[in-house]
C-alpha positions as MATLAB code, in Angstrom:
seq = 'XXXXXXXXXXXXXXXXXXXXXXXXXXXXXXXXXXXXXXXXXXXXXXXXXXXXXXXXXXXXXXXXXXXXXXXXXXXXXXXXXXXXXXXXXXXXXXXXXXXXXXXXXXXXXXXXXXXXXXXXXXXXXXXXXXXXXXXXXXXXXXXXXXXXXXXXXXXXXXXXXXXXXXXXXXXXXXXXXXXXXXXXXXXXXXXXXXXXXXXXXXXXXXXXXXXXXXXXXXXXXXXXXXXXXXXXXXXXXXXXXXXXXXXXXXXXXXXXXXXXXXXXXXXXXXXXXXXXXXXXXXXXXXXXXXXXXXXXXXXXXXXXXXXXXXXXXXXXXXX';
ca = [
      -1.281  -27.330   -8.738;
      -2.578  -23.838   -7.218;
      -2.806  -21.105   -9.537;
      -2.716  -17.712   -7.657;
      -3.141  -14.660   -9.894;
      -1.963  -11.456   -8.282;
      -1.796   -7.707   -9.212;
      -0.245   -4.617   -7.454;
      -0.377   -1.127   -7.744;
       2.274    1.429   -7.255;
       2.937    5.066   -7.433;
       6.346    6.871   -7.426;
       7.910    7.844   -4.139;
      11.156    9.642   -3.232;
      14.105    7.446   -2.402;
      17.564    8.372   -1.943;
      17.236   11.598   -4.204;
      15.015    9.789   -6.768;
      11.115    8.683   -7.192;
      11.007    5.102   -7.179;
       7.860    3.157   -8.222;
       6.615    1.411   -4.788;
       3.461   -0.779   -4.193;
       0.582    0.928   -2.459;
      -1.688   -1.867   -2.958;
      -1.695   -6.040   -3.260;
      -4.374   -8.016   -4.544;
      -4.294  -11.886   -4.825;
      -6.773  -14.716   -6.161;
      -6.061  -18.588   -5.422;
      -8.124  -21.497   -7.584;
      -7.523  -25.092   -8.003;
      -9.214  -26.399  -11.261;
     -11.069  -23.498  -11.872;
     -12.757  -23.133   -8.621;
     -11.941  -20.139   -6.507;
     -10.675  -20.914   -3.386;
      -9.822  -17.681   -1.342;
      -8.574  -13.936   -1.843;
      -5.513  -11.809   -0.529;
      -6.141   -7.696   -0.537;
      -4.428   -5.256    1.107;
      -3.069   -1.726    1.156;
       0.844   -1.388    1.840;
       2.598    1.311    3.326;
       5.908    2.599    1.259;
       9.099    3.575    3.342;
       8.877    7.112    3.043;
       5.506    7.970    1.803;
       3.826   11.118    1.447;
       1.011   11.286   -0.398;
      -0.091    9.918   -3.459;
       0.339   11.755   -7.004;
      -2.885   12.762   -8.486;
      -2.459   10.394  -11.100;
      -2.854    7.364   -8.947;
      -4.867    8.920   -6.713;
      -7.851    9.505   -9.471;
      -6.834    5.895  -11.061;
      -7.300    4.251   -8.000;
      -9.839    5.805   -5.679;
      -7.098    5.333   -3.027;
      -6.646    8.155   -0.174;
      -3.335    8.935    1.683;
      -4.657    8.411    4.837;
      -5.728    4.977    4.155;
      -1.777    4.118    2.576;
      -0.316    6.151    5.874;
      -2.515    3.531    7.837;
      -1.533   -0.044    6.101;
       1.156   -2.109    6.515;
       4.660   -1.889    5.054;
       5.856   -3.763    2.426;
       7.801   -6.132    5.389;
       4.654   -7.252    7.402;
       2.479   -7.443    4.138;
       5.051  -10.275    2.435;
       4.940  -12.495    5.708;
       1.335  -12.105    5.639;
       0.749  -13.206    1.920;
       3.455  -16.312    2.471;
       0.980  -17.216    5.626;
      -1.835  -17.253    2.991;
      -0.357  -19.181    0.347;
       1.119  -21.707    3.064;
      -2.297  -22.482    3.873;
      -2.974  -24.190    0.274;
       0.133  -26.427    0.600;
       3.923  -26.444   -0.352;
       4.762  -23.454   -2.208;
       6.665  -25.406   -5.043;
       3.147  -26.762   -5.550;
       1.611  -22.997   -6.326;
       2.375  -21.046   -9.624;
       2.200  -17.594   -9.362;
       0.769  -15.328  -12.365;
       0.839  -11.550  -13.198;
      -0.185   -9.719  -16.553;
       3.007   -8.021  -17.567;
       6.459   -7.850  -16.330;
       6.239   -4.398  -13.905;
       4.543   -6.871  -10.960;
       7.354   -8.981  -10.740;
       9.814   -6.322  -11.426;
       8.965   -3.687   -8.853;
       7.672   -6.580   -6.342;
      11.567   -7.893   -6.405;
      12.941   -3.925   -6.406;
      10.642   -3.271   -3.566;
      11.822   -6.158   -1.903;
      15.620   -5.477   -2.408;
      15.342   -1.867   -1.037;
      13.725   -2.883    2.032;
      15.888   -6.012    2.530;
      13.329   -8.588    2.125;
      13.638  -12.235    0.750;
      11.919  -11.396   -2.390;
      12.420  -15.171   -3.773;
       8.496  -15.403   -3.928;
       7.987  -12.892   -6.444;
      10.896  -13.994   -8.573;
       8.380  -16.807   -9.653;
       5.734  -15.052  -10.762;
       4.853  -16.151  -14.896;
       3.683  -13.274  -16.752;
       0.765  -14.246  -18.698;
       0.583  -11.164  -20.799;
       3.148  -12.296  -23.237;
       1.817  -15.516  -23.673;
      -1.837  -14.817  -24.195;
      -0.958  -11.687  -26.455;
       1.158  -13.611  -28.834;
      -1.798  -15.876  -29.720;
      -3.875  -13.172  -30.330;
      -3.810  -12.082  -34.127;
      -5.179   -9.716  -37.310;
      -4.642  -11.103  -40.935;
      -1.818  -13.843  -39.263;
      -0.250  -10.894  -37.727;
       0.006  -10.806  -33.901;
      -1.928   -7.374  -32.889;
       0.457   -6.351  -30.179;
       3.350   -8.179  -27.657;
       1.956   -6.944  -24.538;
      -2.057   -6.651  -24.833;
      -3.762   -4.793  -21.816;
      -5.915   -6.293  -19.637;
      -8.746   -4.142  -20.970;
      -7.831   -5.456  -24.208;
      -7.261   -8.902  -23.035;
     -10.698   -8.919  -21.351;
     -12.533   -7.744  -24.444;
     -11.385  -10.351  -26.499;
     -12.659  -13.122  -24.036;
     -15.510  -11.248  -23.791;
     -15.050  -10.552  -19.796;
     -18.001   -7.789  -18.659;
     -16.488   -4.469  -17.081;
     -14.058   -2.058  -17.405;
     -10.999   -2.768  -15.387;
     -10.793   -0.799  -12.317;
      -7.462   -0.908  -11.151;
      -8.347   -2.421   -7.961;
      -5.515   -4.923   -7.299;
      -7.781   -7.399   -6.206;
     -10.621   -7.072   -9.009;
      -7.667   -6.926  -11.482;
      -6.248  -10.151  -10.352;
      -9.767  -11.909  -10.634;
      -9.944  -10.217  -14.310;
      -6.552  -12.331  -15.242;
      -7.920  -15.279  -13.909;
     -11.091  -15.247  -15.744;
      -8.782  -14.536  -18.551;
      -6.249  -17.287  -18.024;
      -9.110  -19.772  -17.727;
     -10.635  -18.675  -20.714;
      -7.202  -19.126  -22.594;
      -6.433  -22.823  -21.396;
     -10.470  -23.657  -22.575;
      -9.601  -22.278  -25.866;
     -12.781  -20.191  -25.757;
     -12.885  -18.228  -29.230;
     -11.447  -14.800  -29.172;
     -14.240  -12.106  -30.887;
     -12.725  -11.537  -33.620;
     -14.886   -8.051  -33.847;
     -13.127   -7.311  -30.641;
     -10.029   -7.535  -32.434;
     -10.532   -5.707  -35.016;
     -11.873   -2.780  -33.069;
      -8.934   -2.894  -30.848;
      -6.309   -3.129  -34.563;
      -8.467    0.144  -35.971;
      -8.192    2.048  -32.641;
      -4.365    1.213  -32.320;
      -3.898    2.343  -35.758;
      -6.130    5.933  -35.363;
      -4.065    6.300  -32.178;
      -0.981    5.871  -33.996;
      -1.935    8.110  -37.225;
      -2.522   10.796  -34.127;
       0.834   10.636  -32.908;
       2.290   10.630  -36.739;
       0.142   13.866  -37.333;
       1.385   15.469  -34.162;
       4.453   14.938  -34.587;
       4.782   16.305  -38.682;
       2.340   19.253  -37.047;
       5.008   19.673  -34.833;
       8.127   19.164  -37.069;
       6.674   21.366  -39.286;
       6.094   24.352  -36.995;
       9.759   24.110  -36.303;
      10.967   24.031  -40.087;
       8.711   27.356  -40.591;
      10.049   28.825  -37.933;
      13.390   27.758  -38.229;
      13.483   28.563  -42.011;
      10.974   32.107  -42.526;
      14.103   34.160  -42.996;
      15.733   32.767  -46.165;
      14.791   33.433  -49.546;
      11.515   31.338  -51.020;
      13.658   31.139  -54.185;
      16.311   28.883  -55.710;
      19.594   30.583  -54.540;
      23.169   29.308  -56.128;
      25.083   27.562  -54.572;
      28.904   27.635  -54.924;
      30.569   24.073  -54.485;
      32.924   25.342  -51.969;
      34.922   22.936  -49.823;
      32.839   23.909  -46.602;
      29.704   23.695  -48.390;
      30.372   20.163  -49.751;
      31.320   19.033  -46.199;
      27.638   20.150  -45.162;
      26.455   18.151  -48.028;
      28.846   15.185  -47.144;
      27.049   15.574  -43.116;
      23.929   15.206  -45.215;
      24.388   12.312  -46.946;
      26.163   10.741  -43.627;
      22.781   11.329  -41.809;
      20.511   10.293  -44.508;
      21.185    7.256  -46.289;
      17.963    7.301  -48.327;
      18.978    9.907  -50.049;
      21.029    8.032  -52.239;
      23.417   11.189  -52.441;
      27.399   10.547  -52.065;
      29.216   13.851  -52.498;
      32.430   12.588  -53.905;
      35.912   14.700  -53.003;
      35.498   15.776  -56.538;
      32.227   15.158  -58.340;
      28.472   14.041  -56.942;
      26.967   10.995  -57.461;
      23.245    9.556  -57.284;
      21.966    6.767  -58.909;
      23.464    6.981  -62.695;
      24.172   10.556  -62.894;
      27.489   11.490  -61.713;
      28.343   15.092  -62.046;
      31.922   16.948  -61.899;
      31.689   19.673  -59.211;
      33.577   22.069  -61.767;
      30.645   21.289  -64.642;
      27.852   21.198  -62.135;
      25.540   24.008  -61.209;
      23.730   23.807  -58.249;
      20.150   25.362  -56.660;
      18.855   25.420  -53.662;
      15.208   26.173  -52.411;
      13.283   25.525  -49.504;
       9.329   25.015  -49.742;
       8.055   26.060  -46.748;
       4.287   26.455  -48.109;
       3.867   22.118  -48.677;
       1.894   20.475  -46.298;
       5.676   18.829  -45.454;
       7.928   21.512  -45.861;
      10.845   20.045  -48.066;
      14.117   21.802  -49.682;
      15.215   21.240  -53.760;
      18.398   21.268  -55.070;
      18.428   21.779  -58.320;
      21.438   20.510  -60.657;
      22.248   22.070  -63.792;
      25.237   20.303  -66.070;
      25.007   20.927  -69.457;
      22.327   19.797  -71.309;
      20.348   18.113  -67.934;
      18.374   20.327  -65.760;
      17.422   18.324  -62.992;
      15.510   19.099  -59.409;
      15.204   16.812  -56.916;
      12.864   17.648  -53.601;
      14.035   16.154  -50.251;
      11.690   16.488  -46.949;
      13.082   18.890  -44.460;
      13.418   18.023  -41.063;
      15.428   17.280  -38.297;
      18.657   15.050  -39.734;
      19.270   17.666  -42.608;
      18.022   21.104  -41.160;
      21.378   21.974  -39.112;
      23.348   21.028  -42.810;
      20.800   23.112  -44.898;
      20.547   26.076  -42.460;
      24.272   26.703  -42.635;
      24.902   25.922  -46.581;
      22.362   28.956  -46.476;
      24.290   30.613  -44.063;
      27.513   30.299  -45.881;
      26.247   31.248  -49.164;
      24.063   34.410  -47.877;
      26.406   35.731  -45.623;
];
């Protein structure tokens, strides 16, 4: 059997009204047992290409002028089906990519441009299956590890390049390393678990940064107080949109009393508060409930499945 490991780039282009992803470049390596036996590079010229975004441009190294000069997509597949003839019957030659956008955009390419893409509907992504064996505490670390992470693991020099042809010989070196069974570092791994997890706490404290900015701004005008509320039937439908929204509440605002957890209160013996904190690190909004001898206040975070609800019981009550 031939193992060919391939890898293509691709920046968006405008097709039919719409930027489609297309493949600018092609890279392929072809081993038997381990031992390398040729390479497949080239450039490819997308049907209607301009010029390349800056993104992929500074990613890649790539210049228009060498993607106005290639070959399209067309002359480029009958070339790489020459090559891989040359090795022997094609049902004797696997095909491998890391990831599922190779195959996927290789096939879409194909389809637009009326090409046999039958080829590429056999490539085996190897990113799935190497990344599920790859694992912190008995936990697998991700589903779809890079192929930066991928190489660190198996301790593969280099930082990858995103040269099609460099990054196919980067998943074979993988791949082989895999079928030996070569230990993964497992300090590799861990690095890779703590920087996922600062990288997520990042995006958690944009977000509540964000989030938070919005309740300030949202809720500056209303009083820092508790103000009454009166258990009208418009207010209790707001409360009701609440509780629809927000199961973990544990709120259920009855036609005629409220309910959470044991305490179930009347709506004509309950007294009700509300206050919004704005000053917390999360801002948050209280409701306080008052029914005869029980004086109780319970603080909910405020944010974007209750502020519309709370923002117009305030509105209703101020007005």
């Amino acid at each position: 059997m031939i193992q060919v490991y391939i890898d293509a780039e691709f920046d968006a282009v405008r097709y039919q009204k719409r930027f489609e992803q297309a493949v600018i470049s092609f890279g392929a390596v072809a081993c038997r047992q381990k031992q390398m036996l040729d390479t497949f590079y080239t450039l490819v010229r997308p049907r209607y290409f301009r010029h390349l975004t800056p993104v992929v441009k500074k990613m890649t190294h790539l210049k228009d002028k060498e993607i106005l000069a290639a070959e399209p997509l067309e002359v480029v597949t009958e070339h790489f089906l020459s090559w891989l003839q040359r090795f022997g019957e094609l049902a004797d030659i696997q095909l491998y990519s890391c990831g599922p956008d190779d195959r996927r955009t290789l096939m879409k390419n194909c389809a637009i441009h009326h090409i046999d893409g039958a080829l590429f509907d056999r490539i085996q992504d190897l990113q799935k299956e190497i990344s599920a064996t790859v694992k912190f505490q008995n936990k697998i670390i991700s589903p779809s590890l890079s192929l930066d992470d991928m190489k660190l693991i198996y301790d593969i020099q280099g930082a990858v390049d995103h040269n099609a042809l460099n990054d196919a010989k980067d998943l074979m070196y993988i791949h082989q390393r895999y079928l030996d069974g070569n230990a993964q570092n497992a300090q590799r791994i861990l690095d890779i678990v703590n920087r996922k997890e600062a990288k997520q706490q990042e995006v958690r404290r944009k977000q509540n940064e964000r989030l938070r900015t919005m309740m300030i701004q949202q809720f500056q005008k209303y009083p820092k107080e508790f103000v009454k509320i009166p258990l009208l039937p418009e207010v209790i439908e707001q409360f009701q949109l609440w509780e629809d929204r927000e199961t973990r509440t544990h709120m259920h605002w009855k036609r005629k009393k409220f309910i959470q957890g044991e305490m179930c209160y009347p709506y004509d013996e309950l007294q009700l508060w509300m206050k919004n904190d704005l000053q917390d690190e999360m801002p948050s909004v209280s409701l306080r409930f008052l029914h005869r001898q029980k004086d109780v206040v319970k603080k909910y975070p405020l944010h974007y499945r209750n502020a519309t609800m709370v923002e117009a019981i305030l509105k209703r009550v101020l007005a």
